[in-house]
Short mmCIF file of C-alpha atoms in Angstrom, two decimals:
data_model
loop_
_atom_site.label_atom_id
_atom_site.label_comp_id
_atom_site.label_asym_id
_atom_site.label_seq_id
_atom_site.Cartn_x
_atom_site.Cartn_y
_atom_site.Cartn_z
CA MET A 1436 -33.25 32.54 12.83
CA LYS A 1437 -29.24 31.47 13.02
CA VAL A 1438 -27.60 32.20 9.31
CA GLU A 1439 -24.76 30.34 8.26
CA ALA A 1440 -21.52 31.70 7.58
CA THR A 1441 -20.41 31.23 3.60
CA VAL A 1442 -17.02 30.35 3.05
CA PRO A 1443 -14.71 29.07 0.60
CA PRO A 1444 -15.48 25.72 -0.02
CA PRO A 1445 -12.77 22.93 0.92
CA ALA A 1446 -9.88 21.87 -1.49
CA ASP A 1447 -10.52 19.74 -4.38
CA ARG A 1448 -8.23 17.24 -2.97
CA LEU A 1449 -10.59 16.52 -0.45
CA LYS A 1450 -13.08 15.17 -2.54
CA ASN A 1451 -12.60 11.52 -1.88
CA PHE A 1452 -12.96 12.10 1.34
CA GLY A 1453 -15.88 11.29 3.85
CA VAL A 1454 -16.54 9.90 7.25
CA ASN A 1455 -13.10 8.19 8.26
CA LEU A 1456 -13.93 4.08 8.34
CA TRP A 1457 -11.79 3.75 12.24
CA VAL A 1458 -14.43 7.12 12.97
CA GLU A 1459 -17.46 4.55 12.40
CA PHE A 1460 -16.68 1.98 13.79
CA SER A 1461 -14.90 2.80 16.66
CA SER A 1462 -17.37 5.13 17.51
CA LEU A 1463 -20.56 2.53 17.12
CA ALA A 1464 -18.57 -0.07 18.69
CA VAL A 1465 -18.87 2.58 22.03
CA GLU A 1466 -22.10 3.50 21.71
CA HIS A 1467 -23.41 0.18 22.15
CA GLN A 1468 -20.22 -0.65 24.87
CA ALA A 1469 -19.19 -3.97 22.55
CA THR A 1470 -16.28 -6.22 23.25
CA ASN A 1471 -13.83 -4.77 20.74
CA ILE A 1472 -11.59 -7.16 18.43
CA GLY A 1473 -11.67 -4.85 15.79
CA GLN A 1474 -9.02 -1.93 16.43
CA GLY A 1475 -5.70 -2.93 16.54
CA PHE A 1476 -4.41 -0.73 19.03
CA PRO A 1477 -3.16 -3.66 22.19
CA ASP A 1478 -5.86 -2.81 25.54
CA PHE A 1479 -3.29 -4.48 27.88
CA VAL A 1480 -0.95 -2.30 30.49
CA PRO A 1481 2.46 -1.50 28.87
CA PRO A 1482 5.17 -3.92 30.20
CA ASP A 1483 6.80 -2.64 32.95
CA PHE A 1484 10.31 -0.96 31.41
CA LEU A 1485 8.78 0.46 29.25
CA GLN A 1486 6.69 2.69 31.81
CA GLU A 1487 10.08 3.07 34.21
CA GLU A 1488 11.60 4.26 30.99
CA VAL A 1489 9.49 6.98 31.16
CA LYS A 1490 10.19 8.28 35.07
CA LYS A 1491 13.61 8.15 33.68
CA ALA A 1492 12.65 10.46 31.00
CA VAL A 1493 10.61 13.38 32.26
CA ALA A 1494 13.09 13.69 34.58
CA LEU A 1495 15.30 14.91 32.42
CA PRO A 1496 15.00 18.74 31.44
CA SER A 1497 15.72 17.98 28.05
CA ALA A 1498 13.95 15.76 27.46
CA ASN A 1499 11.35 17.88 27.78
CA TRP A 1500 11.76 20.32 24.85
CA TYR A 1501 11.39 20.28 21.58
CA THR A 1502 14.63 18.38 20.26
CA ARG A 1503 16.08 17.49 16.20
CA SER A 1504 14.03 17.59 13.99
CA MET A 1505 14.88 15.09 12.27
CA GLY A 1506 14.99 12.50 15.66
CA HIS A 1507 16.02 12.57 18.64
CA PRO A 1508 19.94 11.57 18.90
CA ARG A 1509 19.34 9.12 21.20
CA LEU A 1510 16.56 7.15 19.52
CA VAL A 1511 18.21 7.39 16.40
CA LYS A 1512 21.11 6.29 17.30
CA GLU A 1513 20.03 3.32 19.06
CA LEU A 1514 17.39 2.40 15.68
CA ALA A 1515 21.07 2.62 14.00
CA ALA A 1516 22.31 -0.09 16.19
CA GLU A 1517 19.09 -2.58 15.75
CA PHE A 1518 18.10 -2.38 13.03
CA SER A 1519 22.84 -2.84 11.01
CA PRO A 1520 22.22 -5.93 12.04
CA LEU A 1521 19.08 -6.31 10.38
CA PHE A 1522 20.02 -4.23 6.65
CA ASN A 1523 23.67 -5.90 6.87
CA ARG A 1524 25.24 -2.64 6.64
CA GLU A 1525 26.29 0.57 8.98
CA ILE A 1526 23.21 3.12 8.97
CA ASP A 1527 23.70 6.23 9.93
CA PRO A 1528 21.90 8.07 12.40
CA MET A 1529 21.67 10.70 11.80
CA LYS A 1530 21.36 10.86 8.30
CA GLU A 1531 19.38 6.92 7.29
CA VAL A 1532 16.97 7.73 10.62
CA MET A 1533 13.79 10.26 10.86
CA THR A 1534 11.74 9.44 14.07
CA ALA A 1535 7.68 11.07 12.93
CA VAL A 1536 4.34 11.06 15.02
CA GLY A 1537 4.55 7.28 14.28
CA ALA A 1538 4.56 5.55 10.96
CA TYR A 1539 0.87 6.65 9.85
CA GLU A 1540 3.21 10.55 9.43
CA ALA A 1541 6.55 8.49 7.77
CA ILE A 1542 4.20 7.25 5.48
CA TYR A 1543 2.30 10.53 4.08
CA ALA A 1544 5.77 12.24 4.57
CA ALA A 1545 7.36 9.46 1.80
CA ILE A 1546 3.77 10.18 -0.99
CA THR A 1547 4.24 13.93 -0.41
CA ALA A 1548 7.90 13.72 -1.01
CA PHE A 1549 7.77 11.60 -4.10
CA ILE A 1550 4.32 11.63 -5.60
CA ASN A 1551 3.64 14.64 -7.75
CA GLU A 1552 0.33 15.81 -9.91
CA GLY A 1553 -0.03 12.42 -11.72
CA ASP A 1554 2.64 10.57 -10.43
CA GLU A 1555 1.13 7.06 -9.89
CA ALA A 1556 2.04 3.76 -7.33
CA VAL A 1557 1.47 0.90 -7.36
CA VAL A 1558 0.12 -0.58 -3.49
CA ILE A 1559 -1.17 -4.66 -3.41
CA GLU A 1560 -4.25 -4.90 -2.44
CA PRO A 1561 -6.15 -4.80 0.19
CA HIS A 1562 -4.50 -2.39 2.47
CA PHE A 1563 -4.84 -0.18 4.83
CA ASP A 1564 -6.59 2.94 3.70
CA CYS A 1565 -4.41 5.54 4.89
CA TYR A 1566 -2.33 4.19 1.63
CA ALA A 1567 -5.02 6.21 -0.45
CA GLY A 1568 -5.76 9.45 1.61
CA ASP A 1569 -2.22 10.00 1.25
CA MET A 1570 -2.44 9.29 -2.78
CA ASP A 1571 -5.62 11.82 -3.31
CA LEU A 1572 -3.89 15.14 -1.43
CA CYS A 1573 -0.56 14.80 -3.91
CA GLY A 1574 -3.29 14.13 -6.56
CA GLY A 1575 -2.06 10.81 -6.89
CA LYS A 1576 -3.33 7.15 -8.79
CA LEU A 1577 -3.55 4.38 -6.67
CA VAL A 1578 -2.56 1.82 -9.07
CA ARG A 1579 -4.34 -1.73 -6.92
CA VAL A 1580 -3.39 -5.05 -6.97
CA PRO A 1581 -4.95 -7.75 -4.78
CA LEU A 1582 -3.40 -10.70 -3.23
CA ARG A 1583 -5.25 -13.89 -3.87
CA PRO A 1584 -5.77 -17.40 -1.83
CA SER A 1585 -4.76 -19.65 -4.61
CA SER A 1586 -7.58 -21.88 -4.28
CA LYS A 1587 -10.46 -21.94 -2.26
CA GLU A 1588 -9.52 -24.80 0.18
CA ASP A 1589 -5.52 -23.02 0.27
CA ALA A 1590 -7.66 -19.57 1.44
CA THR A 1591 -7.08 -20.78 4.90
CA LEU A 1592 -3.85 -19.62 5.34
CA ALA A 1593 -2.11 -16.63 5.10
CA ARG A 1594 0.47 -17.72 3.25
CA ASN A 1595 -1.29 -19.48 0.26
CA TRP A 1596 -2.53 -15.62 -1.24
CA THR A 1597 -0.84 -14.04 -3.47
CA LEU A 1598 -0.13 -11.83 -6.30
CA ASN A 1599 -0.64 -12.70 -10.10
CA GLU A 1600 3.56 -12.64 -11.69
CA GLU A 1601 1.24 -10.91 -14.90
CA GLU A 1602 -1.19 -8.66 -13.28
CA PHE A 1603 1.66 -7.07 -10.71
CA GLU A 1604 3.89 -6.89 -13.55
CA ALA A 1605 1.23 -5.03 -15.75
CA ALA A 1606 0.25 -2.23 -12.49
CA PHE A 1607 3.61 -0.37 -14.10
CA THR A 1608 3.70 2.41 -15.65
CA ASP A 1609 6.03 4.99 -16.87
CA ARG A 1610 4.38 7.08 -14.33
CA THR A 1611 4.72 4.78 -11.32
CA LYS A 1612 7.05 6.32 -8.60
CA ILE A 1613 6.40 4.02 -6.09
CA LEU A 1614 5.38 0.63 -4.69
CA LEU A 1615 3.56 -0.02 -1.11
CA LEU A 1616 3.98 -2.59 0.65
CA THR A 1617 3.03 -3.81 3.28
CA THR A 1618 4.47 -6.93 5.57
CA PRO A 1619 3.41 -8.42 7.32
CA HIS A 1620 0.33 -7.60 5.73
CA ASN A 1621 -2.60 -5.95 7.15
CA PRO A 1622 -4.85 -7.13 7.32
CA VAL A 1623 -4.50 -10.98 5.48
CA GLY A 1624 -1.54 -11.75 7.72
CA LYS A 1625 0.57 -12.68 5.50
CA MET A 1626 4.78 -12.15 5.41
CA PHE A 1627 5.95 -12.20 2.10
CA THR A 1628 8.62 -14.83 2.06
CA LEU A 1629 12.11 -14.09 0.97
CA GLU A 1630 11.18 -16.04 -2.91
CA GLU A 1631 8.69 -12.68 -3.54
CA LEU A 1632 10.29 -10.45 -1.84
CA GLN A 1633 13.62 -10.57 -4.79
CA TYR A 1634 10.67 -11.25 -6.83
CA ILE A 1635 9.09 -7.45 -6.46
CA GLY A 1636 12.38 -6.63 -6.09
CA GLU A 1637 13.89 -7.09 -8.96
CA VAL A 1638 10.66 -6.01 -10.74
CA CYS A 1639 11.91 -2.21 -8.73
CA LYS A 1640 14.51 -2.10 -10.38
CA LYS A 1641 13.70 -2.86 -13.45
CA HIS A 1642 10.88 0.14 -13.36
CA ASN A 1643 13.36 2.61 -11.67
CA VAL A 1644 10.69 2.41 -8.08
CA ILE A 1645 11.14 3.92 -5.23
CA VAL A 1646 9.71 0.54 -2.50
CA VAL A 1647 7.91 1.58 0.90
CA SER A 1648 8.03 -1.23 3.19
CA ASP A 1649 5.34 -0.89 5.88
CA GLU A 1650 6.63 -2.87 8.27
CA VAL A 1651 5.45 -1.67 11.33
CA TYR A 1652 4.26 -5.51 12.66
CA GLU A 1653 7.80 -6.73 11.86
CA ARG A 1654 8.09 -8.38 15.62
CA VAL A 1655 5.23 -10.55 16.10
CA VAL A 1656 6.31 -14.02 14.13
CA PHE A 1657 4.05 -16.62 14.32
CA GLY A 1658 5.79 -19.88 14.55
CA ASP A 1659 9.02 -20.70 12.27
CA ASN A 1660 8.08 -18.34 9.81
CA THR A 1661 10.59 -15.23 9.53
CA HIS A 1662 10.76 -11.65 8.34
CA VAL A 1663 12.84 -11.29 5.59
CA ARG A 1664 13.32 -6.86 4.68
CA ILE A 1665 13.03 -6.55 1.02
CA GLY A 1666 15.48 -3.12 2.02
CA SER A 1667 18.00 -6.00 3.05
CA LEU A 1668 18.46 -7.99 -0.56
CA PRO A 1669 20.99 -6.92 -2.37
CA GLY A 1670 20.57 -3.93 -4.68
CA MET A 1671 17.27 -2.91 -3.35
CA TRP A 1672 18.37 -0.33 0.39
CA GLU A 1673 18.99 2.33 -2.32
CA ARG A 1674 15.56 2.12 -3.23
CA CYS A 1675 13.38 1.04 -0.28
CA ILE A 1676 12.10 3.26 2.87
CA THR A 1677 10.96 1.45 5.27
CA VAL A 1678 8.24 2.22 8.17
CA GLY A 1679 8.70 1.04 11.13
CA SER A 1680 6.19 1.84 14.47
CA ALA A 1681 7.22 2.22 18.40
CA GLY A 1682 3.41 1.72 18.93
CA LYS A 1683 3.53 -1.87 17.50
CA THR A 1684 6.36 -2.38 18.31
CA PHE A 1685 6.48 -1.99 22.07
CA SER A 1686 2.43 -2.39 22.22
CA VAL A 1687 1.74 1.31 22.59
CA THR A 1688 -0.28 2.86 20.08
CA GLY A 1689 -1.80 6.57 21.13
CA TRP A 1690 2.27 6.97 21.97
CA LYS A 1691 2.50 7.92 17.68
CA ILE A 1692 6.48 7.57 17.28
CA GLY A 1693 7.00 6.44 14.24
CA TRP A 1694 9.95 5.77 12.40
CA ALA A 1695 11.82 5.51 8.67
CA LEU A 1696 14.71 3.57 7.95
CA GLY A 1697 16.28 3.98 4.14
CA PRO A 1698 19.49 6.03 2.20
CA ALA A 1699 20.03 9.62 3.30
CA HIS A 1700 18.62 10.26 -0.83
CA LEU A 1701 15.09 10.27 0.06
CA LEU A 1702 15.25 10.52 3.67
CA SER A 1703 16.44 14.47 2.81
CA GLN A 1704 13.55 14.59 0.72
CA LEU A 1705 11.26 13.08 3.40
CA GLN A 1706 13.35 15.76 6.22
CA HIS A 1707 11.12 18.65 4.12
CA VAL A 1708 7.36 17.50 4.09
CA HIS A 1709 8.23 16.07 8.01
CA SER A 1710 9.59 19.64 9.21
CA CYS A 1711 7.06 21.85 7.45
CA ALA A 1712 4.18 18.96 9.35
CA THR A 1713 4.41 18.24 12.45
CA PHE A 1714 9.22 19.17 13.13
CA SER A 1715 9.69 16.45 16.03
CA ALA A 1716 8.00 14.32 16.95
CA PRO A 1717 7.49 14.28 21.21
CA THR A 1718 11.23 14.10 23.12
CA LEU A 1719 9.69 12.67 26.01
CA LEU A 1720 8.10 9.17 24.41
CA GLN A 1721 11.07 9.59 21.66
CA GLU A 1722 13.37 9.29 24.83
CA ALA A 1723 10.97 6.72 26.75
CA VAL A 1724 11.25 3.94 23.18
CA ALA A 1725 15.42 4.86 23.32
CA GLY A 1726 15.76 3.76 26.93
CA SER A 1727 13.66 0.37 26.31
CA LEU A 1728 14.85 -0.32 22.95
CA ALA A 1729 18.71 -0.38 24.43
CA HIS A 1730 17.02 -2.65 27.51
CA GLN A 1731 15.79 -4.73 25.05
CA ARG A 1732 18.70 -5.82 23.50
CA PRO A 1733 21.03 -8.05 25.07
CA LEU A 1734 18.07 -9.96 25.86
CA ALA A 1735 16.93 -10.65 22.40
CA HIS A 1736 16.26 -14.40 21.47
CA THR A 1737 15.90 -15.10 25.34
CA PRO A 1738 13.12 -16.51 26.63
CA ASP A 1739 13.01 -12.80 28.67
CA SER A 1740 13.20 -10.29 25.61
CA TYR A 1741 9.71 -8.21 25.58
CA PHE A 1742 8.99 -9.13 21.39
CA SER A 1743 9.83 -13.01 21.64
CA TRP A 1744 7.37 -12.62 24.34
CA LEU A 1745 5.33 -10.97 22.47
CA SER A 1746 4.82 -13.16 19.35
CA ALA A 1747 3.64 -15.93 21.74
CA LYS A 1748 1.39 -14.41 22.91
CA LEU A 1749 -0.72 -12.98 20.67
CA GLU A 1750 0.05 -16.61 18.33
CA GLU A 1751 -2.28 -17.28 21.41
CA ASN A 1752 -4.76 -15.20 21.66
CA CYS A 1753 -5.19 -15.68 17.44
CA ARG A 1754 -5.92 -19.53 18.35
CA LYS A 1755 -7.95 -18.84 20.87
CA LEU A 1756 -10.24 -16.16 18.34
CA ALA A 1757 -9.46 -19.23 15.54
CA ASP A 1758 -11.11 -21.91 17.23
CA ALA A 1759 -13.82 -20.22 18.47
CA PHE A 1760 -14.99 -18.83 14.96
CA SER A 1761 -14.36 -22.47 13.92
CA ASP A 1762 -16.54 -23.33 16.86
CA THR A 1763 -19.11 -21.44 14.96
CA GLY A 1764 -18.62 -22.69 11.78
CA CYS A 1765 -16.53 -19.44 10.35
CA VAL A 1766 -13.58 -20.51 8.36
CA PRO A 1767 -10.23 -18.70 9.67
CA VAL A 1768 -7.94 -18.04 7.87
CA TRP A 1769 -4.18 -18.18 9.72
CA PRO A 1770 -1.68 -15.54 9.68
CA ASP A 1771 2.41 -15.94 9.37
CA GLY A 1772 2.09 -13.31 12.17
CA GLY A 1773 1.38 -9.22 12.77
CA TYR A 1774 -1.23 -8.25 14.72
CA PHE A 1775 -4.27 -9.92 12.75
CA MET A 1776 -6.66 -12.17 10.95
CA LEU A 1777 -9.25 -12.56 8.46
CA VAL A 1778 -12.84 -15.00 9.29
CA ASP A 1779 -14.48 -15.81 6.39
CA THR A 1780 -17.90 -16.06 7.27
CA GLU A 1781 -19.84 -17.41 4.21
CA PRO A 1782 -21.02 -21.05 6.20
CA MET A 1783 -23.14 -18.91 8.72
CA GLY A 1784 -25.74 -18.42 6.28
CA TRP A 1785 -26.25 -14.23 7.18
CA ASP A 1786 -28.41 -12.55 4.33
CA PHE A 1787 -28.56 -8.75 4.92
CA SER A 1788 -29.57 -7.88 1.23
CA GLU A 1789 -33.56 -7.01 2.10
CA SER A 1790 -31.79 -4.84 5.25
CA LYS A 1791 -31.19 -2.41 1.46
CA THR A 1792 -27.77 -0.59 3.39
CA GLY A 1793 -26.21 -0.05 -0.56
CA ARG A 1794 -23.38 -1.24 1.87
CA CYS A 1795 -21.33 -4.50 1.38
CA TYR A 1796 -22.32 -7.38 2.56
CA ASP A 1797 -19.06 -6.88 5.34
CA VAL A 1798 -19.81 -3.58 6.74
CA ASP A 1799 -23.30 -4.95 7.64
CA CYS A 1800 -22.14 -8.07 9.24
CA VAL A 1801 -20.40 -6.08 11.43
CA LYS A 1802 -22.66 -3.00 12.07
CA TRP A 1803 -25.52 -6.61 13.10
CA LEU A 1804 -22.70 -8.21 14.93
CA THR A 1805 -21.67 -4.75 17.18
CA ARG A 1806 -25.91 -3.74 17.71
CA GLU A 1807 -26.65 -7.36 18.49
CA PHE A 1808 -23.60 -9.30 20.18
CA LYS A 1809 -21.79 -6.33 21.63
CA LEU A 1810 -18.63 -7.55 19.16
CA ALA A 1811 -16.37 -4.96 17.68
CA THR A 1812 -15.28 -6.30 14.16
CA ILE A 1813 -14.22 -4.74 11.39
CA PRO A 1814 -15.09 -5.16 7.92
CA ILE A 1815 -12.31 -6.11 5.07
CA SER A 1816 -14.10 -5.14 2.08
CA VAL A 1817 -12.56 -0.41 3.16
CA PHE A 1818 -9.46 -1.93 2.42
CA TYR A 1819 -10.36 -3.13 -1.65
CA GLY A 1820 -10.87 -0.45 -4.63
CA GLU A 1821 -14.20 -0.02 -6.61
CA GLU A 1822 -12.43 -2.80 -8.67
CA ASN A 1823 -11.47 -5.66 -7.01
CA ARG A 1824 -14.50 -4.75 -3.63
CA HIS A 1825 -15.82 -7.96 -5.28
CA LEU A 1826 -13.07 -10.16 -3.39
CA SER A 1827 -13.40 -9.11 -0.12
CA GLY A 1828 -16.30 -11.54 0.16
CA ARG A 1829 -17.93 -12.14 3.39
CA TYR A 1830 -14.48 -11.58 5.01
CA ILE A 1831 -14.28 -9.75 8.68
CA ARG A 1832 -10.80 -8.71 10.26
CA VAL A 1833 -10.44 -9.47 14.04
CA CYS A 1834 -6.97 -8.04 15.51
CA CYS A 1835 -5.58 -10.58 18.36
CA ALA A 1836 -3.61 -8.27 19.95
CA LYS A 1837 -5.58 -7.32 23.38
CA SER A 1838 -6.11 -8.24 26.90
CA ASP A 1839 -6.98 -12.47 28.33
CA GLU A 1840 -10.23 -10.42 29.41
CA THR A 1841 -10.67 -9.13 25.90
CA ILE A 1842 -9.69 -12.35 24.52
CA ASP A 1843 -11.67 -14.72 26.20
CA LYS A 1844 -14.92 -12.47 26.19
CA ALA A 1845 -15.05 -12.39 22.97
CA CYS A 1846 -14.92 -16.27 22.42
CA GLN A 1847 -17.58 -16.17 24.69
CA ILE A 1848 -19.75 -14.63 22.21
CA ILE A 1849 -18.30 -15.85 19.07
CA ARG A 1850 -19.49 -19.00 20.32
CA GLY A 1851 -22.79 -18.03 21.03
CA LEU A 1852 -23.24 -17.05 17.20
CA LYS A 1853 -25.49 -19.17 14.71
CA LYS A 1854 -25.77 -19.91 11.54
CA LYS A 1855 -28.88 -18.49 9.78
CA SER A 1856 -30.60 -18.85 6.59
CA SER A 1857 -33.31 -16.14 6.79
CA VAL A 1858 -32.12 -12.67 6.13
CA VAL A 1859 -31.01 -10.96 9.41
CA SER A 1860 -32.05 -7.24 8.93
#
């Protein structure tokens, strides 16, 4: 009989970690060969100019070496050129820009650089799951403040999901060091307005808090909405770390190239973490992203702009999914921008109580849709802490950053869904 070796137990900091939600639900989608409109990865071919930049980069000897840890020189210069006018300041490419292995690592570096054991970070929920994991690894406490629709009738528009100001301000204590902000928001799809961000900024200044602003979906803006960068507001640059993503910007999430922008006194601390974690992001892909930014800059606000196409295409996809769900009887929550849309399944009358899984309704619903209809979505209860998990209701999250083939197939499946009053197991 084989005897397992006895080894020391894992670190206490891992005590809250279980099966990663993306592993759980992506594995289920693969197992059932489901049409995946859950996870936020574009499944269409990258644009031609991006492919050409990769070809040019791979032919450069220097693009195949280790590069500067804080960021490939060409890319940080391009990022500074791209964002300086958007922040109304001259960004120093060598001190105020850092690249990372995806926005994921940039967020991890920001949290690790400033959170000690017992420190607190305020987060607006529902929120992306990695924030909680990063805080756990640092021994910090995440203090959650939920977005709520102003009324049941107003819940159909993401812009109507707002903060309760009294609740928000009460979340800040003398142990609060960071506010984790996401705009456009994942999973709600809300874009915080200028007035909302001005208010948030004033609260952060009052309590001397650093803002880590996750803006990876900044290029996907629907209708007449405007993306406002909190770091561009008066008095906010000095306390703001803005995180971006080439994966989301150019629809190549597997490239894992992200960045952080902010004042040197903050980014220098992120650099300490980054140099010990990954040291540098892939040089080849940083070179290709730099070339792609340079290619697109002269096309800004023209019909030939990739970013104009991306926003229009994803809005079109979102409309198709919203129409399909509405035809079935579900209630979509129309987003201001980003990759995602919430869908309220309550009118369908689905009941999973007899399945006795012990999981939230939306988890059972998502698994049922994947198994029985081969349609993969994502539950939103996993984006809440225990205290406010009930607010997830009967919502699920869908992704509009998909190919025409995927969207059309998903719409076909959605329109085949039926209302049920009986128990579904």
